[in-house]
Short mmCIF file of C-alpha atoms in Angstrom, two decimals:
data_model
loop_
_atom_site.label_atom_id
_atom_site.label_comp_id
_atom_site.label_asym_id
_atom_site.label_seq_id
_atom_site.Cartn_x
_atom_site.Cartn_y
_atom_site.Cartn_z
CA MET A 1 -14.16 -8.60 114.19
CA LEU A 2 -17.56 -7.71 115.66
CA SER A 3 -18.96 -10.90 114.05
CA VAL A 4 -16.26 -12.96 115.75
CA ILE A 5 -17.23 -11.43 119.08
CA LEU A 6 -20.91 -12.11 118.28
CA TYR A 7 -20.25 -15.82 117.70
CA LEU A 8 -18.22 -16.16 120.93
CA ALA A 9 -20.84 -14.23 122.93
CA VAL A 10 -23.60 -16.50 121.70
CA PHE A 11 -21.62 -19.62 122.55
CA ALA A 12 -20.87 -18.21 126.03
CA ALA A 13 -24.53 -17.22 126.54
CA SER A 14 -25.82 -20.73 125.73
CA GLY A 15 -23.24 -22.27 128.03
CA LEU A 16 -24.05 -19.87 130.86
CA MET A 17 -27.80 -20.53 130.48
CA ALA A 18 -27.09 -24.29 130.68
CA SER A 19 -24.93 -23.81 133.78
CA CYS A 20 -27.54 -21.76 135.60
CA THR A 21 -30.45 -24.06 134.84
CA ILE A 22 -29.71 -27.66 133.83
CA GLN A 23 -26.40 -28.12 135.63
CA GLN A 24 -28.05 -27.36 139.01
CA LYS A 25 -30.23 -30.41 138.58
CA PHE A 26 -27.24 -32.65 138.91
CA ASN A 27 -25.71 -31.06 141.96
CA LYS A 28 -25.35 -33.22 145.06
CA LYS A 29 -28.02 -32.80 147.65
CA VAL A 30 -27.98 -34.00 151.23
CA ILE A 31 -31.06 -35.41 152.88
CA HIS A 32 -31.64 -36.78 156.33
CA ASN A 33 -33.77 -39.79 157.00
CA GLU A 34 -34.04 -41.16 160.56
CA GLY A 35 -30.74 -39.56 161.53
CA VAL A 36 -28.85 -41.17 158.62
CA GLN A 37 -27.23 -38.82 156.12
CA ARG A 38 -27.58 -40.02 152.57
CA GLN A 39 -26.42 -38.51 149.30
CA PHE A 40 -28.01 -38.92 145.92
CA LEU A 41 -27.54 -37.50 142.47
CA LEU A 42 -30.50 -36.27 140.55
CA SER A 43 -30.68 -38.07 137.22
CA GLY A 44 -32.59 -37.46 134.03
CA ARG A 45 -34.64 -40.56 134.69
CA GLU A 46 -36.05 -39.27 137.95
CA GLY A 47 -39.55 -37.86 137.68
CA GLY A 48 -40.80 -40.63 135.37
CA LYS A 49 -40.00 -41.78 131.89
CA TRP A 50 -40.28 -38.21 130.60
CA GLY A 51 -37.32 -37.03 132.64
CA ILE A 52 -34.83 -36.99 129.75
CA ALA A 53 -37.44 -35.38 127.45
CA LYS A 54 -38.02 -32.57 129.96
CA LEU A 55 -34.29 -32.05 130.33
CA LEU A 56 -33.85 -31.99 126.56
CA ILE A 57 -36.52 -29.32 126.22
CA LYS A 58 -34.63 -27.20 128.75
CA ALA A 59 -31.37 -27.90 126.95
CA LEU A 60 -32.88 -26.73 123.65
CA PHE A 61 -34.11 -23.59 125.39
CA CYS A 62 -30.53 -22.95 126.59
CA SER A 63 -29.27 -23.55 123.07
CA LEU A 64 -31.73 -21.12 121.57
CA PRO A 65 -29.13 -18.39 120.92
CA VAL A 66 -27.04 -20.86 118.92
CA ILE A 67 -30.12 -22.26 117.13
CA LEU A 68 -31.27 -18.83 116.06
CA LEU A 69 -27.74 -17.79 115.04
CA TYR A 70 -27.54 -20.79 112.72
CA GLY A 71 -31.11 -20.94 111.46
CA LEU A 72 -31.54 -17.25 110.62
CA ARG A 73 -28.23 -16.88 108.74
CA VAL A 74 -28.20 -15.89 105.07
CA GLY A 75 -25.41 -16.42 102.52
CA ILE A 76 -22.64 -17.20 104.95
CA GLY A 77 -20.67 -20.41 104.87
CA THR A 78 -18.80 -21.56 101.73
CA ASP A 79 -21.53 -24.17 100.93
CA TYR A 80 -24.61 -22.11 101.74
CA THR A 81 -25.63 -21.64 98.10
CA ALA A 82 -24.69 -25.18 97.19
CA TYR A 83 -26.89 -26.65 99.92
CA GLU A 84 -29.72 -24.29 98.93
CA GLY A 85 -29.55 -25.59 95.37
CA MET A 86 -29.33 -29.16 96.71
CA TYR A 87 -32.51 -28.57 98.68
CA GLU A 88 -34.44 -27.64 95.56
CA VAL A 89 -33.31 -30.80 93.81
CA LEU A 90 -33.83 -33.26 96.66
CA HIS A 91 -37.08 -31.79 97.95
CA ASN A 92 -38.72 -32.26 94.57
CA ALA A 93 -37.40 -35.76 93.95
CA ASP A 94 -39.28 -38.90 95.03
CA PHE A 95 -37.34 -41.53 96.90
CA PHE A 96 -37.03 -44.05 94.02
CA TYR A 97 -35.70 -41.41 91.64
CA TYR A 98 -33.31 -40.21 94.35
CA TRP A 99 -32.10 -43.78 95.04
CA GLU A 100 -31.57 -44.46 91.34
CA LYS A 101 -29.46 -41.33 90.92
CA HIS A 102 -27.73 -41.89 94.27
CA ASN A 103 -26.41 -45.23 93.04
CA GLU A 104 -25.20 -43.54 89.86
CA ILE A 105 -23.22 -41.07 92.09
CA ALA A 106 -25.02 -38.22 90.31
CA GLY A 107 -24.34 -34.77 91.75
CA ALA A 108 -26.63 -33.65 94.54
CA PHE A 109 -28.27 -37.10 94.67
CA TYR A 110 -25.19 -38.67 96.15
CA VAL A 111 -26.01 -37.34 99.59
CA GLU A 112 -26.87 -40.00 102.15
CA PRO A 113 -30.49 -41.13 102.80
CA GLY A 114 -30.69 -39.36 106.16
CA TYR A 115 -30.03 -35.97 104.69
CA TYR A 116 -32.28 -36.68 101.73
CA ILE A 117 -35.14 -37.34 104.14
CA LEU A 118 -34.47 -34.06 105.96
CA ASN A 119 -34.57 -32.19 102.62
CA LYS A 120 -37.74 -34.02 101.55
CA LEU A 121 -39.62 -33.29 104.77
CA ALA A 122 -38.50 -29.65 105.25
CA PRO A 123 -41.15 -27.35 103.68
CA SER A 124 -38.52 -24.68 103.02
CA TYR A 125 -34.77 -24.18 103.01
CA ARG A 126 -35.08 -22.01 106.09
CA ILE A 127 -36.81 -24.81 108.02
CA LEU A 128 -34.09 -27.18 106.80
CA LEU A 129 -31.45 -24.94 108.43
CA PHE A 130 -33.26 -25.15 111.73
CA ALA A 131 -33.62 -28.95 111.30
CA ASP A 132 -29.87 -29.18 110.64
CA ILE A 133 -28.86 -27.43 113.82
CA LEU A 134 -31.36 -29.47 115.87
CA PHE A 135 -29.83 -32.71 114.55
CA ILE A 136 -26.48 -31.33 115.71
CA ILE A 137 -27.57 -30.04 119.09
CA ILE A 138 -29.76 -32.95 120.28
CA PRO A 139 -27.12 -35.73 120.08
CA LEU A 140 -24.66 -33.36 121.70
CA TRP A 141 -26.91 -32.82 124.68
CA LEU A 142 -27.74 -36.49 125.02
CA ALA A 143 -23.97 -37.13 125.18
CA LEU A 144 -23.53 -34.45 127.84
CA PHE A 145 -26.36 -35.87 129.95
CA GLU A 146 -24.41 -39.15 130.23
CA PHE A 147 -21.62 -37.26 131.98
CA LYS A 148 -23.95 -34.96 133.85
CA GLU A 149 -22.23 -34.73 137.22
CA LYS A 150 -18.72 -35.21 135.91
CA ILE A 151 -18.28 -32.25 133.55
CA SER A 152 -19.16 -28.60 133.20
CA PHE A 153 -21.98 -28.21 130.67
CA SER A 154 -21.05 -24.59 129.95
CA PHE A 155 -17.42 -25.46 129.15
CA ALA A 156 -18.41 -28.50 127.07
CA ILE A 157 -20.87 -26.46 124.98
CA PHE A 158 -18.23 -23.73 124.46
CA ILE A 159 -15.65 -26.28 123.32
CA PHE A 160 -18.04 -27.96 120.86
CA MET A 161 -19.12 -24.67 119.34
CA SER A 162 -15.54 -23.31 119.13
CA ILE A 163 -14.30 -26.33 117.10
CA GLN A 164 -17.37 -27.35 115.20
CA PHE A 165 -19.87 -24.52 114.68
CA ILE A 166 -18.25 -22.61 111.82
CA TYR A 167 -17.49 -25.84 109.95
CA SER A 168 -21.13 -26.90 110.45
CA MET A 169 -22.19 -24.00 108.23
CA ASN A 170 -20.10 -25.51 105.44
CA GLY A 171 -20.11 -29.29 105.99
CA VAL A 172 -23.50 -29.65 107.69
CA ARG A 173 -23.93 -33.38 106.87
CA TYR A 174 -20.57 -34.15 108.33
CA ILE A 175 -21.14 -32.32 111.58
CA ILE A 176 -24.52 -33.97 112.07
CA ALA A 177 -22.65 -37.26 111.72
CA VAL A 178 -19.94 -36.05 114.16
CA SER A 179 -22.59 -35.26 116.79
CA PHE A 180 -23.99 -38.76 116.62
CA ILE A 181 -20.43 -40.14 116.73
CA LEU A 182 -19.81 -38.23 119.93
CA LEU A 183 -22.92 -39.81 121.44
CA GLY A 184 -21.65 -43.18 120.25
CA PHE A 185 -18.26 -42.56 121.92
CA VAL A 186 -20.04 -41.83 125.22
CA TYR A 187 -21.92 -45.15 124.99
CA LEU A 188 -18.70 -46.98 124.14
CA ILE A 189 -17.03 -45.47 127.18
CA SER A 190 -19.85 -46.71 129.41
CA GLY A 191 -19.79 -50.19 127.83
CA ARG A 192 -23.12 -49.99 126.02
CA ASN A 193 -21.84 -51.43 122.77
CA LEU A 194 -25.23 -51.88 120.97
CA ARG A 195 -26.05 -48.20 121.42
CA PHE A 196 -22.56 -47.31 120.19
CA PHE A 197 -23.09 -49.21 116.94
CA CYS A 198 -26.59 -47.76 116.53
CA CYS A 199 -25.19 -44.22 116.82
CA ILE A 200 -22.46 -44.95 114.25
CA LEU A 201 -25.06 -46.41 111.89
CA THR A 202 -27.25 -43.36 112.35
CA ALA A 203 -24.22 -41.10 111.72
CA SER A 204 -23.54 -43.00 108.46
CA LEU A 205 -27.01 -42.05 107.23
CA PHE A 206 -25.69 -38.46 107.04
CA HIS A 207 -22.05 -39.14 106.06
CA THR A 208 -20.81 -42.60 104.97
CA SER A 209 -17.34 -41.99 106.31
CA ALA A 210 -18.80 -42.44 109.86
CA LEU A 211 -18.60 -46.20 109.27
CA ILE A 212 -14.90 -46.12 109.96
CA CYS A 213 -15.78 -45.41 113.57
CA THR A 214 -16.82 -49.04 114.10
CA ALA A 215 -13.09 -49.68 114.50
CA TYR A 216 -13.14 -47.77 117.78
CA TYR A 217 -14.90 -50.70 119.29
CA PHE A 218 -11.53 -52.41 119.59
CA ILE A 219 -10.06 -49.69 121.86
CA LYS A 220 -12.72 -50.00 124.50
CA ASN A 221 -11.87 -51.06 127.98
CA LEU A 222 -11.46 -54.85 128.39
CA LYS A 223 -12.18 -56.78 131.54
CA ASN A 224 -8.74 -58.39 131.63
CA ASN A 225 -6.06 -55.83 132.69
CA ARG A 226 -3.25 -57.74 130.99
CA LEU A 227 -5.11 -57.81 127.67
CA ASN A 228 -5.77 -54.09 128.14
CA ALA A 229 -2.09 -53.41 128.61
CA VAL A 230 -1.02 -55.44 125.59
CA ARG A 231 -3.73 -53.90 123.45
CA ASN A 232 -2.72 -50.42 124.50
CA MET A 233 0.92 -50.97 123.68
CA LEU A 234 -0.03 -52.27 120.19
CA PHE A 235 -2.40 -49.31 119.73
CA TYR A 236 0.17 -46.68 120.69
CA ALA A 237 2.75 -48.32 118.41
CA ALA A 238 0.27 -48.39 115.52
CA VAL A 239 -0.65 -44.74 115.92
CA PHE A 240 2.97 -43.49 115.96
CA MET A 241 4.03 -45.88 113.18
CA PHE A 242 1.08 -44.94 110.94
CA ALA A 243 3.30 -42.80 108.64
CA PHE A 244 5.34 -45.85 107.61
CA GLY A 245 2.33 -48.06 106.70
CA SER A 246 -0.20 -45.42 105.75
CA LYS A 247 0.20 -45.93 101.97
CA TYR A 248 -0.68 -49.66 102.31
CA ILE A 249 -3.54 -48.99 104.71
CA ILE A 250 -5.03 -46.47 102.30
CA ARG A 251 -4.80 -48.96 99.45
CA LEU A 252 -6.58 -51.52 101.59
CA VAL A 253 -9.41 -49.12 102.50
CA SER A 254 -9.78 -48.01 98.87
CA GLY A 255 -10.83 -51.53 98.01
CA ILE A 256 -13.89 -51.37 100.29
CA PRO A 257 -16.95 -50.72 98.06
CA VAL A 258 -18.71 -48.31 100.49
CA PHE A 259 -15.74 -45.91 100.28
CA TYR A 260 -15.43 -46.17 96.47
CA ARG A 261 -16.34 -42.55 95.85
CA TYR A 262 -13.54 -41.21 98.05
CA PHE A 263 -10.93 -42.82 95.86
CA SER A 264 -12.56 -42.74 92.41
CA THR A 265 -13.21 -39.00 92.35
CA GLU A 266 -10.30 -36.71 91.70
CA VAL A 267 -11.07 -34.21 94.45
CA TYR A 268 -11.08 -36.98 97.06
CA SER A 269 -8.33 -39.22 95.66
CA PHE A 270 -4.99 -39.68 97.39
CA SER A 271 -1.75 -38.58 95.87
CA ASP A 272 0.95 -41.25 95.44
CA GLY A 273 3.34 -39.57 97.85
CA MET A 274 2.94 -38.02 101.29
CA GLN A 275 3.71 -34.34 101.64
CA HIS A 276 6.09 -33.35 104.32
CA GLY A 277 5.14 -31.03 107.20
CA VAL A 278 4.76 -30.90 110.98
CA PHE A 279 2.39 -27.93 111.25
CA TRP A 280 -0.43 -30.38 112.09
CA LEU A 281 1.29 -31.08 115.39
CA LEU A 282 0.27 -27.57 116.52
CA HIS A 283 -3.32 -28.81 116.63
CA ILE A 284 -2.46 -31.67 118.99
CA ILE A 285 0.41 -30.52 121.27
CA PRO A 286 -1.44 -27.60 122.90
CA VAL A 287 -4.37 -29.84 123.74
CA ILE A 288 -2.82 -33.01 125.08
CA VAL A 289 0.61 -31.96 126.48
CA PRO A 290 -0.72 -29.76 129.32
CA LEU A 291 -2.96 -32.66 130.47
CA LEU A 292 -0.05 -35.06 130.45
CA LEU A 293 2.13 -32.61 132.41
CA VAL A 294 -0.46 -31.99 135.06
CA CYS A 295 -2.25 -35.36 135.29
CA GLY A 296 0.55 -37.72 134.31
CA LYS A 297 -0.29 -41.43 134.63
CA ASN A 298 -3.61 -40.62 136.28
CA LEU A 299 -4.84 -39.67 132.86
CA LEU A 300 -4.40 -43.25 131.69
CA TYR A 301 -5.31 -45.08 134.89
CA ASP A 302 -8.82 -43.65 135.02
CA SER A 303 -10.91 -45.98 132.83
CA ARG A 304 -12.98 -43.20 131.30
CA SER A 305 -10.19 -40.76 130.58
CA GLY A 306 -8.02 -43.60 129.36
CA ILE A 307 -10.38 -44.55 126.53
CA MET A 308 -10.96 -40.87 125.70
CA PHE A 309 -7.20 -40.42 125.49
CA ARG A 310 -6.94 -43.31 123.04
CA ILE A 311 -9.76 -41.92 120.95
CA TYR A 312 -8.09 -38.52 120.87
CA LEU A 313 -4.72 -39.98 119.83
CA THR A 314 -6.28 -41.26 116.58
CA GLU A 315 -6.23 -37.66 115.44
CA ILE A 316 -2.52 -38.24 114.66
CA PRO A 317 -3.11 -40.72 111.77
CA PHE A 318 -6.09 -38.68 110.53
CA ARG A 319 -3.91 -35.58 110.43
CA MET A 320 -1.29 -37.55 108.48
CA MET A 321 -4.00 -38.60 105.92
CA GLY A 322 -4.36 -34.91 105.21
CA LEU A 323 -0.80 -34.90 103.89
CA TYR A 324 -2.01 -37.10 101.04
CA ASN A 325 -5.04 -34.97 100.32
CA THR A 326 -6.08 -31.88 102.36
CA TRP A 327 -9.78 -32.79 101.87
CA PHE A 328 -9.27 -35.65 104.31
CA THR A 329 -8.32 -33.31 107.15
CA ARG A 330 -11.98 -33.22 107.93
CA LEU A 331 -11.64 -36.74 109.30
CA VAL A 332 -9.77 -35.33 112.27
CA ARG A 333 -13.14 -33.99 113.51
CA ILE A 334 -14.06 -37.54 114.46
CA PRO A 335 -11.46 -37.94 117.25
CA GLN A 336 -11.36 -34.20 117.86
CA VAL A 337 -14.96 -34.13 119.01
CA ILE A 338 -14.07 -36.24 122.08
CA GLU A 339 -12.45 -33.05 123.47
CA VAL A 340 -15.94 -31.85 124.32
CA ILE A 341 -16.13 -34.52 127.04
CA PHE A 342 -12.45 -35.32 127.62
CA ILE A 343 -11.20 -31.85 128.58
CA PRO A 344 -14.01 -30.90 131.02
CA TYR A 345 -13.89 -34.39 132.58
CA VAL A 346 -10.20 -34.35 133.26
CA LEU A 347 -10.17 -30.77 134.50
CA LYS A 348 -12.97 -31.40 136.93
CA ASN A 349 -10.97 -34.26 138.49
CA ILE A 350 -7.92 -32.17 139.22
CA LYS A 351 -7.90 -31.88 143.00
CA ASN A 352 -5.73 -28.80 143.38
CA LYS A 353 -8.10 -25.83 142.98
CA ASN A 354 -5.45 -23.37 141.83
CA THR A 355 -4.15 -25.80 139.26
CA ARG A 356 -7.63 -26.49 138.07
CA ARG A 357 -8.42 -22.82 137.64
CA ILE A 358 -5.18 -22.17 135.71
CA MET A 359 -5.98 -25.10 133.40
CA ILE A 360 -9.53 -23.94 132.81
CA LEU A 361 -8.25 -20.46 131.94
CA TYR A 362 -5.61 -21.98 129.65
CA TYR A 363 -8.11 -24.08 127.69
CA ALA A 364 -10.62 -21.24 127.52
CA VAL A 365 -7.95 -19.08 125.88
CA TRP A 366 -6.86 -21.93 123.62
CA TYR A 367 -10.35 -22.54 122.29
CA VAL A 368 -10.96 -18.85 121.75
CA PHE A 369 -7.68 -18.70 119.82
CA TYR A 370 -8.62 -21.82 117.86
CA PHE A 371 -11.98 -20.38 116.89
CA VAL A 372 -10.57 -17.03 115.83
CA TYR A 373 -7.76 -18.62 113.84
CA TYR A 374 -10.10 -21.05 112.15
CA ILE A 375 -12.64 -18.41 111.13
CA LEU A 376 -9.99 -15.99 109.85
CA VAL A 377 -7.62 -18.41 108.17
CA ASN A 378 -9.07 -21.86 107.54
CA ASP A 379 -12.58 -20.70 106.80
CA GLN A 380 -11.17 -17.73 104.80
CA ARG A 381 -13.68 -15.38 106.38
CA SER A 382 -16.62 -17.02 104.56
CA SER A 383 -18.67 -16.82 107.77
CA ILE A 384 -17.99 -13.15 108.52
CA PRO A 385 -19.48 -10.63 108.62
CA TYR A 386 -22.49 -12.40 109.99
CA GLN A 387 -25.64 -11.86 107.94
CA TRP A 388 -29.17 -12.88 108.81
CA ILE A 389 -32.63 -12.55 107.25
CA PHE A 390 -33.16 -9.11 108.79
CA SER A 391 -30.00 -7.69 107.16
CA ARG A 392 -30.68 -9.06 103.71
CA HIS A 393 -31.08 -6.46 100.99
#
């Protein structure tokens, strides 16, 4: 249990450091010029073209407790040894040999090119671990900067670490991809479509399944309100009717060459019938129902929270896919990651202070519970007790 407390304390420490340093850069300041009161928001671009770079350096400093926790670990995480062996294979393989074996779907060589390059460049497995966490942290911070004055950095960091950190020690390639997907979502919300596709393409260099995120382009906000309304109705119907057409959708996707491995390999293949169960709803109801009760229609009328709500709802069909094969439950991490922006953004817009405080407390307790449950049950205690290089015998 001490290890669980250690993880939570490190997450909280990084969030608190960010709140006390970076967050203050985006607070509103009032200046007076010739008797006229003006307000402005400090942005990362102020101070020259190196503004974002300077902020990112500060962000990495604030994330240092998490970076050290991840990079100095030894033997914890179900795939720690597997990735260590993979490093030895990939680091000593030239690109042409890797690509030949990659196309043959041969063991460790099947990893995507982005992760191969990381393995090739890292001089040791220890350095690779630090590179892994940096490739997770940097896109996360770039996403948070886009919502700088609209969310709490400390809360957003805590949410991300609570739902993704432990899994990142097992499925590192996937969480690197998820971080870039989050950044892509942020660009999609702000209407920068080219950057969205670039982020998804980058994510696919670490996990091919990220390519399915290109479909999120069709749930962005449209300029025509009527088209928006019609599209939203069709979207909500499709989400809740997924169970009835899922078998045919899966067959359609299985015919796409880029996803061939996920249907040709036994561990990834879908069963013919869907298992029955509603336990997966317990992952969704505690997150979305309180927001709907408190915010109501305002949740949908706000253009930003509206698209985040639609992204989050796609967790329903992804959860259902897990009923065909539990391996595919990892896909829920794609829509789930929007909680990092969605929850702090909505909570900050609640006008009643007492209600906002109660909601913040509720979600803080929820994410602590989620983390503890995941590490003890889903992760089967593979990440506890925490071990690092100084405790190795």
